[in-house]
Amino acid sequence: MEPARREAKIATARSRLIQAGAHFVIDTMAELPGIIDTINGLLKQGKSPYSHC
């Protein structure tokens, strides 16, 4: 897939996920461990992922 087309698809998906109420949205699986750490940190503080929104 052409890079420009890929980026457009990612942007569309990101927008739809955010509009649907996603707490976090990532572009690649490489970002997942960092998001998990963030969520775990929120939970340890007695917060929920909603606190991040």
mmCIF file of C-alpha atoms in Angstrom:
data_model
loop_
_atom_site.group_PDB
_atom_site.id
_atom_site.type_symbol
_atom_site.label_atom_id
_atom_site.label_comp_id
_atom_site.label_asym_id
_atom_site.label_seq_id
_atom_site.Cartn_x
_atom_site.Cartn_y
_atom_site.Cartn_z
ATOM 1 C CA MET A 1 0.000 0.000 0.000
ATOM 2 C CA GLU A 2 1.244 3.462 -0.818
ATOM 3 C CA PRO A 3 2.425 5.385 2.272
ATOM 4 C CA ALA A 4 -0.003 8.259 1.650
ATOM 5 C CA ARG A 5 -2.954 5.879 1.356
ATOM 6 C CA ARG A 6 -1.856 4.035 4.508
ATOM 7 C CA GLU A 7 -1.617 7.299 6.464
ATOM 8 C CA ALA A 8 -5.055 8.371 5.245
ATOM 9 C CA LYS A 9 -6.559 5.077 6.381
ATOM 10 C CA ILE A 10 -4.871 5.394 9.781
ATOM 11 C CA ALA A 11 -6.200 8.946 10.177
ATOM 12 C CA THR A 12 -9.723 7.831 9.285
ATOM 13 C CA ALA A 13 -9.586 4.916 11.705
ATOM 14 C CA ARG A 14 -8.153 7.135 14.465
ATOM 15 C CA SER A 15 -10.953 9.655 14.004
ATOM 16 C CA ARG A 16 -13.644 6.994 14.071
ATOM 17 C CA LEU A 17 -12.226 5.371 17.193
ATOM 18 C CA ILE A 18 -12.003 8.696 19.017
ATOM 19 C CA GLN A 19 -15.555 9.611 17.991
ATOM 20 C CA ALA A 20 -16.711 6.220 19.273
ATOM 21 C CA GLY A 21 -15.227 6.981 22.686
ATOM 22 C CA ALA A 22 -11.905 5.144 22.638
ATOM 23 C CA HIS A 23 -9.814 5.975 25.684
ATOM 24 C CA PHE A 24 -6.558 5.572 23.798
ATOM 25 C CA VAL A 25 -5.744 5.153 20.121
ATOM 26 C CA ILE A 26 -2.410 3.950 18.787
ATOM 27 C CA ASP A 27 -1.026 3.758 15.272
ATOM 28 C CA THR A 28 1.125 0.649 15.700
ATOM 29 C CA MET A 29 1.454 -2.329 17.999
ATOM 30 C CA ALA A 30 4.840 -0.933 19.028
ATOM 31 C CA GLU A 31 2.944 1.701 21.040
ATOM 32 C CA LEU A 32 0.877 -0.854 22.949
ATOM 33 C CA PRO A 33 3.309 -1.521 25.839
ATOM 34 C CA GLY A 34 3.441 2.203 26.641
ATOM 35 C CA ILE A 35 -0.344 2.482 26.683
ATOM 36 C CA ILE A 36 -0.598 -0.571 28.914
ATOM 37 C CA ASP A 37 1.897 1.042 31.301
ATOM 38 C CA THR A 38 -0.163 4.239 31.297
ATOM 39 C CA ILE A 39 -3.384 2.356 32.020
ATOM 40 C CA ASN A 40 -1.735 0.321 34.783
ATOM 41 C CA GLY A 41 -0.399 3.543 36.308
ATOM 42 C CA LEU A 42 -3.877 5.058 36.307
ATOM 43 C CA LEU A 43 -5.334 1.943 37.907
ATOM 44 C CA LYS A 44 -2.647 1.977 40.633
ATOM 45 C CA GLN A 45 -3.664 5.564 41.409
ATOM 46 C CA GLY A 46 -7.272 4.473 41.764
ATOM 47 C CA LYS A 47 -8.210 6.127 38.489
ATOM 48 C CA SER A 48 -9.654 4.661 35.335
ATOM 49 C CA PRO A 49 -8.738 5.162 31.697
ATOM 50 C CA TYR A 50 -11.575 7.714 31.641
ATOM 51 C CA SER A 51 -9.309 9.935 33.742
ATOM 52 C CA HIS A 52 -7.012 10.296 30.752
ATOM 53 C CA CYS A 53 -9.716 11.561 28.386
#
